[in-house]
Amino acid sequence: MKGRKLLMIPGPIEFEPEVLQAMSIATDSHVSPNFIEVFGNSLELMRKVWKSPKGQPFIISGTGTLAMDMAVSNLIEKGDAVLVISSGYFGKRFKDILECYGAHTTILEAPVGEVVSLDEIEKELKSKQYKALTITHVDTSTGVLIDPKPISELAKKYNTLSILDGVCSVAGEKINQDDWGIDIVLTASQKAIGVPPGLALLMVSEKAIQVWKNRKTPVGNYYADWKNWLPIMKAYEERRPSYFGTPPVNLIVALEVSLKIICEEGIDKRIKRHQNLAEAFRLGIDALHLKRLPVTNELAAHTLSAIYYPEGVDGASLSAKMNASNVIIAGGLLSDIKSTYFRIGHMGAISASDILSVLGALERALIELGIPIESGKSLQAFQNKLIQM
Ligand code: PMP
């Protein structure tokens, strides 16, 4: 499409045309047999994407923050100790939500671009009994990826529940919920799941459901209480009509389409595609002599990249130049260093051709802003890597 903008922010992302078409069909009744089938099927497909055959899926109208709120409000009671493992802005959001429900939090914060070490986490878990710990798989503010597997193993060792914020990772980064023993993996629709904003998605382990059932005090959040939603999820999965709050019918129709696309591609293949594109993109960025936030490649997410502006370039002028080339990028998010970096999302339906457009636009923008780089260098680095893969 001429003049079409390429939305390269880390969510919402570019969506598949079939998903967008599904959004525009006539809205069905939330208790029609057709929609019940779509809802039930979406719940079943979620288990494949999360690799959680035993998990209890939830599809709720709301954003990723509601998914975090739902996890916390159902599992945590006033006075519970919770360990927050943070590598940026969204780690700290967990602390705020937890404190809202009276949890006693301890936060382990990584320096910018790094992750908290396993030794530090184990030391803290040994020091007292924590009810739960939270992990941000990819902190979208820094583009840092943490490996949740050894952390969830530590959580199990110390009899602590694990909650993974997978908002910027589910369907884009490797996740094996049941094998890794993570109690909740949550996300939102607008990222690698590939559906416009508006859905909070959670997968909850049998153990976490049991912990919720054994609560001593009622859940302090009416809308998020699993008491209201668990029977609805069970009914849709058993293909029975039910009602608590009207589900966002069109979004869920679109979700089924997107989950089918993800499963047709194959979840492992999809993760590999994200890894390959991200790795090649990083080489393109390196060829422009730009510095990235994650301090090592192992810590760099495959769903987005966070990149420092070169000296002499400010956010507003770079964004404007990129916009003029029809590429939308995001600014920084981490408050202390917000104005020093920008972010480019590369998840979901994104292809190698989209990334070539981004690198091309970025090269032109930097050259026009007076940065001495040679045009074509980043494209060449990207292409060479892809050809080798
Ligand atoms: N966690 C992470 C890692 C995120 O990237 C975001 C959104 N950017 C959220 C939580 C919150 O999601 P939402 O904006 O949908 O509430």
Coordinates of C-alpha atoms and ligand atoms in Angstrom, one line a residue:
M1 CA 0.0 0.0 0.0
K2 CA 1.4 3.3 -1.0
G3 CA 2.3 5.5 2.0
R4 CA 1.4 2.7 4.4
K5 CA 3.2 3.1 7.7
L6 CA 5.2 0.2 9.1
L7 CA 4.5 0.1 12.8
M8 CA 7.8 -1.0 14.4
I9 CA 7.2 -0.2 18.0
P10 CA 7.2 -3.0 20.6
G11 CA 3.4 -3.3 20.7
P12 CA 1.0 -2.8 19.2
I13 CA 2.7 -4.4 16.2
E14 CA 1.9 -5.1 12.6
F15 CA -0.9 -7.6 12.4
E16 CA -1.7 -10.3 9.9
P17 CA -4.4 -9.2 7.3
E18 CA -6.5 -12.3 8.3
V19 CA -6.5 -11.1 11.9
L20 CA -7.6 -7.6 11.0
Q21 CA -10.3 -9.0 8.7
A22 CA -11.6 -11.2 11.6
M23 CA -12.0 -8.0 13.7
S24 CA -14.3 -6.5 11.1
I25 CA -16.9 -9.3 10.8
A26 CA -20.5 -8.8 12.2
T27 CA -20.3 -9.2 15.9
D28 CA -21.9 -12.5 17.1
S29 CA -23.7 -13.2 20.3
H30 CA -21.3 -14.2 23.1
V31 CA -23.4 -17.3 23.7
S32 CA -23.9 -18.3 20.0
P33 CA -22.7 -21.9 19.2
N34 CA -20.3 -20.4 16.7
F35 CA -18.7 -18.1 19.2
I36 CA -18.6 -20.7 21.9
E37 CA -16.6 -22.9 19.5
V38 CA -14.2 -20.0 18.7
F39 CA -13.7 -19.2 22.4
G40 CA -13.2 -22.9 23.4
N41 CA -10.8 -23.5 20.6
S42 CA -8.8 -20.4 21.5
L43 CA -8.4 -21.7 25.1
E44 CA -7.2 -25.0 23.7
L45 CA -4.7 -23.4 21.3
M46 CA -3.3 -21.2 24.0
R47 CA -2.1 -24.4 25.8
K48 CA 0.0 -25.3 22.7
V49 CA 1.5 -21.8 22.4
W50 CA 2.4 -21.7 26.1
K51 CA 3.5 -25.4 26.1
S52 CA 1.2 -26.0 29.0
P53 CA -1.0 -29.0 28.4
K54 CA -2.0 -28.9 32.1
G55 CA -2.5 -25.2 32.5
Q56 CA -5.8 -23.3 33.0
P57 CA -6.0 -20.6 30.4
F58 CA -7.9 -17.3 30.9
I59 CA -9.0 -14.9 28.1
I60 CA -10.1 -11.6 29.7
S61 CA -11.0 -8.2 28.3
G62 CA -8.2 -5.9 29.4
T63 CA -4.5 -5.1 28.9
G64 CA -1.3 -6.7 30.0
T65 CA -1.5 -4.8 33.3
L66 CA -4.8 -6.4 34.1
A67 CA -3.2 -9.8 33.5
M68 CA -0.5 -8.8 36.1
D69 CA -3.2 -7.5 38.4
M70 CA -5.2 -10.7 38.1
A71 CA -2.1 -12.9 38.8
V72 CA -1.3 -10.9 41.9
S73 CA -4.8 -10.3 43.3
N74 CA -5.7 -14.0 43.1
L75 CA -2.5 -15.4 44.6
I76 CA -1.3 -12.9 47.1
E77 CA -2.8 -12.0 50.4
K78 CA -2.0 -9.1 52.7
G79 CA 1.4 -9.6 54.4
D80 CA 2.7 -12.2 51.9
A81 CA 6.4 -11.8 51.1
V82 CA 7.1 -11.5 47.3
L83 CA 10.4 -11.2 45.5
V84 CA 10.4 -9.0 42.5
I85 CA 13.2 -9.6 40.0
S86 CA 13.5 -6.6 37.8
S87 CA 15.4 -5.6 34.7
G88 CA 13.5 -2.4 34.0
Y89 CA 10.3 -0.5 34.0
F90 CA 7.9 -3.4 34.0
G91 CA 9.6 -5.2 36.8
K92 CA 8.9 -2.2 39.0
R93 CA 5.2 -2.2 37.9
F94 CA 4.9 -5.6 39.6
K95 CA 6.1 -4.1 42.8
D96 CA 3.5 -1.4 42.6
I97 CA 0.7 -3.9 41.9
L98 CA 1.9 -6.2 44.7
E99 CA 2.0 -3.4 47.2
C100 CA -1.5 -2.4 46.3
Y101 CA -2.7 -5.8 47.7
G102 CA -0.6 -5.5 50.8
A103 CA 2.3 -7.7 49.9
H104 CA 5.7 -7.2 51.5
T105 CA 8.0 -6.9 48.5
T106 CA 11.7 -7.1 48.1
I107 CA 13.0 -5.9 44.7
L108 CA 16.3 -7.1 43.1
E109 CA 17.1 -4.6 40.4
A110 CA 19.6 -5.3 37.7
P111 CA 21.7 -2.4 36.4
V112 CA 20.5 -1.1 33.0
G113 CA 21.0 -3.7 30.3
E114 CA 21.7 -6.5 32.7
V115 CA 19.8 -9.2 34.6
V116 CA 19.9 -10.1 38.3
S117 CA 22.2 -13.0 38.9
L118 CA 21.0 -16.4 40.0
D119 CA 23.3 -16.3 43.0
E120 CA 21.6 -13.1 44.2
I121 CA 18.2 -14.6 43.7
E122 CA 19.1 -17.8 45.6
K123 CA 20.6 -15.8 48.4
E124 CA 17.4 -13.9 48.8
L125 CA 15.2 -17.0 48.6
K126 CA 17.3 -18.6 51.3
S127 CA 17.0 -15.6 53.6
K128 CA 13.2 -16.0 54.2
Q129 CA 10.1 -17.8 53.0
Y130 CA 8.7 -16.0 49.9
K131 CA 5.2 -16.9 48.8
A132 CA 6.0 -15.9 45.2
L133 CA 8.5 -14.3 42.9
T134 CA 7.9 -12.3 39.7
I135 CA 10.1 -12.3 36.6
T136 CA 9.8 -10.1 33.5
H137 CA 10.8 -12.4 30.6
V138 CA 11.6 -9.5 28.3
D139 CA 11.5 -6.1 29.8
T140 CA 10.2 -3.9 27.0
S141 CA 11.9 -0.8 28.5
T142 CA 15.4 -2.2 28.1
G143 CA 15.1 -5.0 25.5
V144 CA 16.7 -7.3 28.1
L145 CA 15.8 -11.0 28.0
I146 CA 16.1 -13.1 31.2
D147 CA 16.2 -16.9 31.2
P148 CA 13.2 -17.9 33.3
K149 CA 14.0 -21.6 33.5
P150 CA 16.7 -21.6 36.2
I151 CA 14.8 -19.0 38.2
S152 CA 11.6 -21.1 38.2
E153 CA 13.8 -24.1 39.3
L154 CA 15.0 -22.0 42.2
A155 CA 11.4 -21.0 43.0
K156 CA 10.4 -24.7 43.1
K157 CA 13.4 -25.5 45.3
Y158 CA 12.4 -22.9 47.9
N159 CA 8.6 -23.7 47.6
T160 CA 7.9 -20.3 46.1
L161 CA 5.3 -19.6 43.3
S162 CA 6.7 -18.2 40.1
I163 CA 4.9 -15.5 38.0
L164 CA 6.3 -14.7 34.6
D165 CA 5.4 -11.5 32.8
G166 CA 5.5 -12.7 29.2
V167 CA 3.8 -9.7 27.7
C168 CA 6.8 -9.1 25.4
S169 CA 7.7 -12.7 25.0
V170 CA 4.8 -15.2 24.6
A171 CA 4.8 -16.5 21.0
G172 CA 8.2 -14.7 20.3
E173 CA 10.6 -16.2 22.9
K174 CA 11.1 -19.8 24.0
I175 CA 8.6 -20.7 26.7
N176 CA 8.0 -24.2 28.1
Q177 CA 5.6 -23.5 31.0
D178 CA 4.9 -27.0 32.3
D179 CA 8.4 -28.3 31.8
W180 CA 9.9 -25.3 33.5
G181 CA 7.3 -25.4 36.3
I182 CA 6.2 -21.8 36.0
D183 CA 2.9 -21.1 37.9
I184 CA 1.6 -18.2 35.8
V185 CA 2.7 -17.0 32.4
L186 CA 0.7 -13.9 31.3
T187 CA 0.6 -11.8 28.3
A188 CA -1.4 -9.2 26.3
S189 CA -2.8 -9.6 22.8
Q190 CA -1.0 -6.7 21.1
K191 CA 2.5 -8.2 21.1
A192 CA 3.8 -11.4 19.6
I193 CA 0.4 -13.0 20.0
G194 CA -0.6 -10.7 17.1
V195 CA -4.0 -9.3 17.9
P196 CA -5.0 -5.7 18.4
P197 CA -4.8 -4.4 22.0
G198 CA -7.6 -5.4 24.5
L199 CA -7.0 -9.0 25.7
A200 CA -5.3 -10.1 28.9
L201 CA -4.2 -13.7 28.6
L202 CA -3.0 -16.0 31.4
M203 CA -2.0 -19.6 31.8
V204 CA -2.2 -20.8 35.4
S205 CA -0.8 -24.0 36.9
E206 CA -2.8 -26.5 38.9
K207 CA -0.7 -25.6 41.9
A208 CA -1.5 -21.9 41.6
I209 CA -5.2 -22.7 41.3
Q210 CA -4.9 -24.7 44.5
V211 CA -3.2 -21.9 46.3
W212 CA -6.0 -19.5 45.2
K213 CA -8.6 -22.0 46.4
N214 CA -6.9 -22.3 49.8
R215 CA -6.8 -18.5 50.4
K216 CA -7.7 -17.4 53.9
T217 CA -9.0 -14.0 52.8
P218 CA -11.2 -13.1 49.9
V219 CA -9.7 -11.7 46.7
G220 CA -9.6 -7.9 46.9
N221 CA -10.6 -7.2 43.3
Y222 CA -14.1 -7.9 42.1
Y223 CA -13.5 -7.9 38.3
A224 CA -10.3 -10.0 38.4
D225 CA -11.4 -12.6 40.9
W226 CA -11.0 -16.1 39.4
K227 CA -14.2 -17.0 41.2
N228 CA -16.0 -15.1 38.5
W229 CA -13.9 -16.2 35.5
L230 CA -12.9 -19.8 36.1
P231 CA -16.5 -21.1 35.6
I232 CA -16.7 -19.1 32.4
M233 CA -13.4 -20.5 31.0
K234 CA -14.5 -24.0 31.9
A235 CA -17.9 -23.5 30.3
Y236 CA -16.5 -22.2 27.0
E237 CA -14.0 -25.1 27.0
E238 CA -16.9 -27.6 27.5
R239 CA -18.8 -25.7 24.8
R240 CA -21.6 -24.5 27.1
P241 CA -23.0 -21.0 27.2
S242 CA -22.2 -18.8 30.2
Y243 CA -21.9 -15.2 31.3
F244 CA -20.1 -13.1 33.8
G245 CA -19.0 -10.0 31.8
T246 CA -19.5 -9.6 28.0
P247 CA -16.4 -10.9 26.3
P248 CA -14.9 -8.8 23.5
V249 CA -16.3 -11.0 20.8
N250 CA -14.4 -9.6 17.7
L251 CA -11.1 -9.6 19.5
I252 CA -11.5 -13.2 20.5
V253 CA -12.5 -14.2 16.9
A254 CA -9.3 -12.5 15.9
L255 CA -7.4 -14.3 18.6
E256 CA -8.5 -17.7 17.3
V257 CA -7.3 -16.7 13.8
S258 CA -3.9 -15.5 15.1
L259 CA -3.4 -18.6 17.4
K260 CA -4.1 -20.8 14.3
I261 CA -1.6 -18.9 12.3
I262 CA 1.0 -19.3 15.1
C263 CA 0.3 -23.1 15.4
E264 CA 0.4 -23.5 11.6
E265 CA 3.8 -21.9 11.5
G266 CA 4.7 -24.1 14.5
I267 CA 5.7 -22.5 17.8
D268 CA 9.4 -23.8 17.6
K269 CA 9.8 -22.6 14.1
R270 CA 8.3 -19.2 15.0
I271 CA 10.7 -18.8 17.9
K272 CA 13.6 -19.7 15.6
R273 CA 12.4 -17.1 13.0
H274 CA 12.4 -14.4 15.8
Q275 CA 15.9 -15.5 16.9
N276 CA 17.2 -15.4 13.3
L277 CA 15.7 -12.0 12.4
A278 CA 16.8 -10.5 15.8
E279 CA 20.4 -11.8 15.4
A280 CA 20.7 -10.5 11.8
F281 CA 19.1 -7.1 12.8
R282 CA 21.6 -6.7 15.6
L283 CA 24.4 -7.1 13.1
G284 CA 22.8 -4.4 11.0
I285 CA 22.7 -2.1 14.0
D286 CA 26.3 -2.9 14.9
A287 CA 27.3 -2.0 11.3
L288 CA 26.0 1.5 12.0
H289 CA 28.2 1.7 15.1
L290 CA 25.2 2.1 17.3
K291 CA 25.3 0.8 20.9
R292 CA 22.6 -1.4 22.2
L293 CA 21.2 -1.4 25.8
P294 CA 21.6 -5.1 26.6
V295 CA 25.2 -5.5 27.6
T296 CA 25.7 -8.9 25.9
N297 CA 24.0 -10.6 22.9
E298 CA 22.8 -13.4 25.2
L299 CA 20.8 -10.8 27.1
A300 CA 19.2 -9.3 24.0
A301 CA 15.5 -10.0 23.4
H302 CA 14.4 -11.4 20.1
T303 CA 11.2 -9.4 20.1
L304 CA 12.6 -5.9 20.3
S305 CA 15.9 -4.0 20.3
A306 CA 16.7 -1.0 22.5
I307 CA 19.4 1.2 20.9
Y308 CA 21.2 4.3 22.1
Y309 CA 21.1 7.4 19.9
P310 CA 24.5 8.3 18.5
E311 CA 26.0 11.5 19.9
G312 CA 24.4 14.5 18.3
V313 CA 21.1 12.9 17.4
D314 CA 18.0 13.5 19.5
G315 CA 14.8 11.4 19.6
A316 CA 12.5 13.9 18.1
S317 CA 14.5 14.4 14.9
L318 CA 15.3 10.6 14.4
S319 CA 11.6 9.7 14.9
A320 CA 10.5 12.5 12.5
K321 CA 13.0 11.3 9.8
M322 CA 11.9 7.6 10.3
N323 CA 8.3 8.7 10.1
A324 CA 9.0 10.5 6.8
S325 CA 10.1 7.1 5.5
N326 CA 6.9 5.6 6.8
V327 CA 8.6 3.7 9.7
I328 CA 7.2 4.3 13.2
I329 CA 9.7 3.6 16.0
A330 CA 9.4 4.0 19.8
G331 CA 11.3 6.3 22.1
G332 CA 12.9 5.3 25.4
L333 CA 10.9 4.3 28.5
L334 CA 13.2 3.9 31.4
S335 CA 12.8 7.2 33.2
D336 CA 16.5 8.0 34.1
I337 CA 17.7 7.5 30.5
K338 CA 14.5 7.9 28.5
S339 CA 15.9 10.5 26.2
T340 CA 19.1 8.6 25.3
Y341 CA 17.7 5.6 23.4
F342 CA 15.0 4.3 21.1
R343 CA 13.3 1.0 20.6
I344 CA 12.3 -1.1 17.5
G345 CA 9.9 -4.0 17.8
H346 CA 10.5 -7.0 15.6
M347 CA 7.9 -9.6 16.6
G348 CA 4.9 -11.4 15.3
A349 CA 4.2 -11.0 11.6
I350 CA 7.4 -9.1 10.9
S351 CA 9.5 -10.4 7.9
A352 CA 13.0 -9.9 6.7
S353 CA 11.7 -7.4 4.1
D354 CA 10.2 -5.3 6.9
I355 CA 13.5 -5.2 8.7
L356 CA 15.3 -4.2 5.5
S357 CA 12.9 -1.3 5.2
V358 CA 13.7 -0.3 8.8
L359 CA 17.5 -0.5 8.3
G360 CA 17.2 1.4 5.1
A361 CA 15.2 4.2 6.7
L362 CA 17.5 4.3 9.7
E363 CA 20.6 4.6 7.5
R364 CA 19.1 7.4 5.5
A365 CA 17.9 9.2 8.7
L366 CA 21.3 9.0 10.4
I367 CA 23.1 10.2 7.3
E368 CA 20.7 13.1 6.9
L369 CA 21.3 14.0 10.6
G370 CA 25.0 14.2 9.9
I371 CA 26.2 10.9 11.2
P372 CA 29.2 9.7 9.2
I373 CA 28.1 6.2 8.2
E374 CA 28.4 4.5 4.8
S375 CA 25.0 3.7 3.2
G376 CA 24.3 0.1 2.6
K377 CA 26.5 -1.2 5.4
S378 CA 23.7 -2.3 7.7
L379 CA 21.7 -3.8 4.9
Q380 CA 24.7 -5.8 3.8
A381 CA 25.4 -7.1 7.4
F382 CA 21.7 -8.1 7.7
Q383 CA 21.6 -9.8 4.3
N384 CA 24.9 -11.7 4.8
K385 CA 23.7 -13.1 8.1
L386 CA 20.3 -14.1 6.8
I387 CA 22.0 -15.8 3.8
Q388 CA 24.2 -17.8 6.1
M389 CA 21.3 -19.0 8.3
Ligands
PMP1 N1 4.7 -6.0 30.8 C1 5.5 -5.8 29.8 C2 6.8 -6.5 29.6 C3 5.1 -4.9 28.8 O1 5.9 -4.7 27.7 C4 3.9 -4.2 28.9 C5 3.4 -3.3 27.8 N2 4.3 -2.7 27.1 C6 3.1 -4.5 30.0 C7 3.6 -5.4 31.0 C8 1.8 -3.8 30.3 O2 0.9 -4.2 29.2 P1 -0.3 -3.2 28.8 O3 0.3 -2.0 28.3 O4 -1.0 -4.0 27.8 O5 -1.1 -3.0 30.1

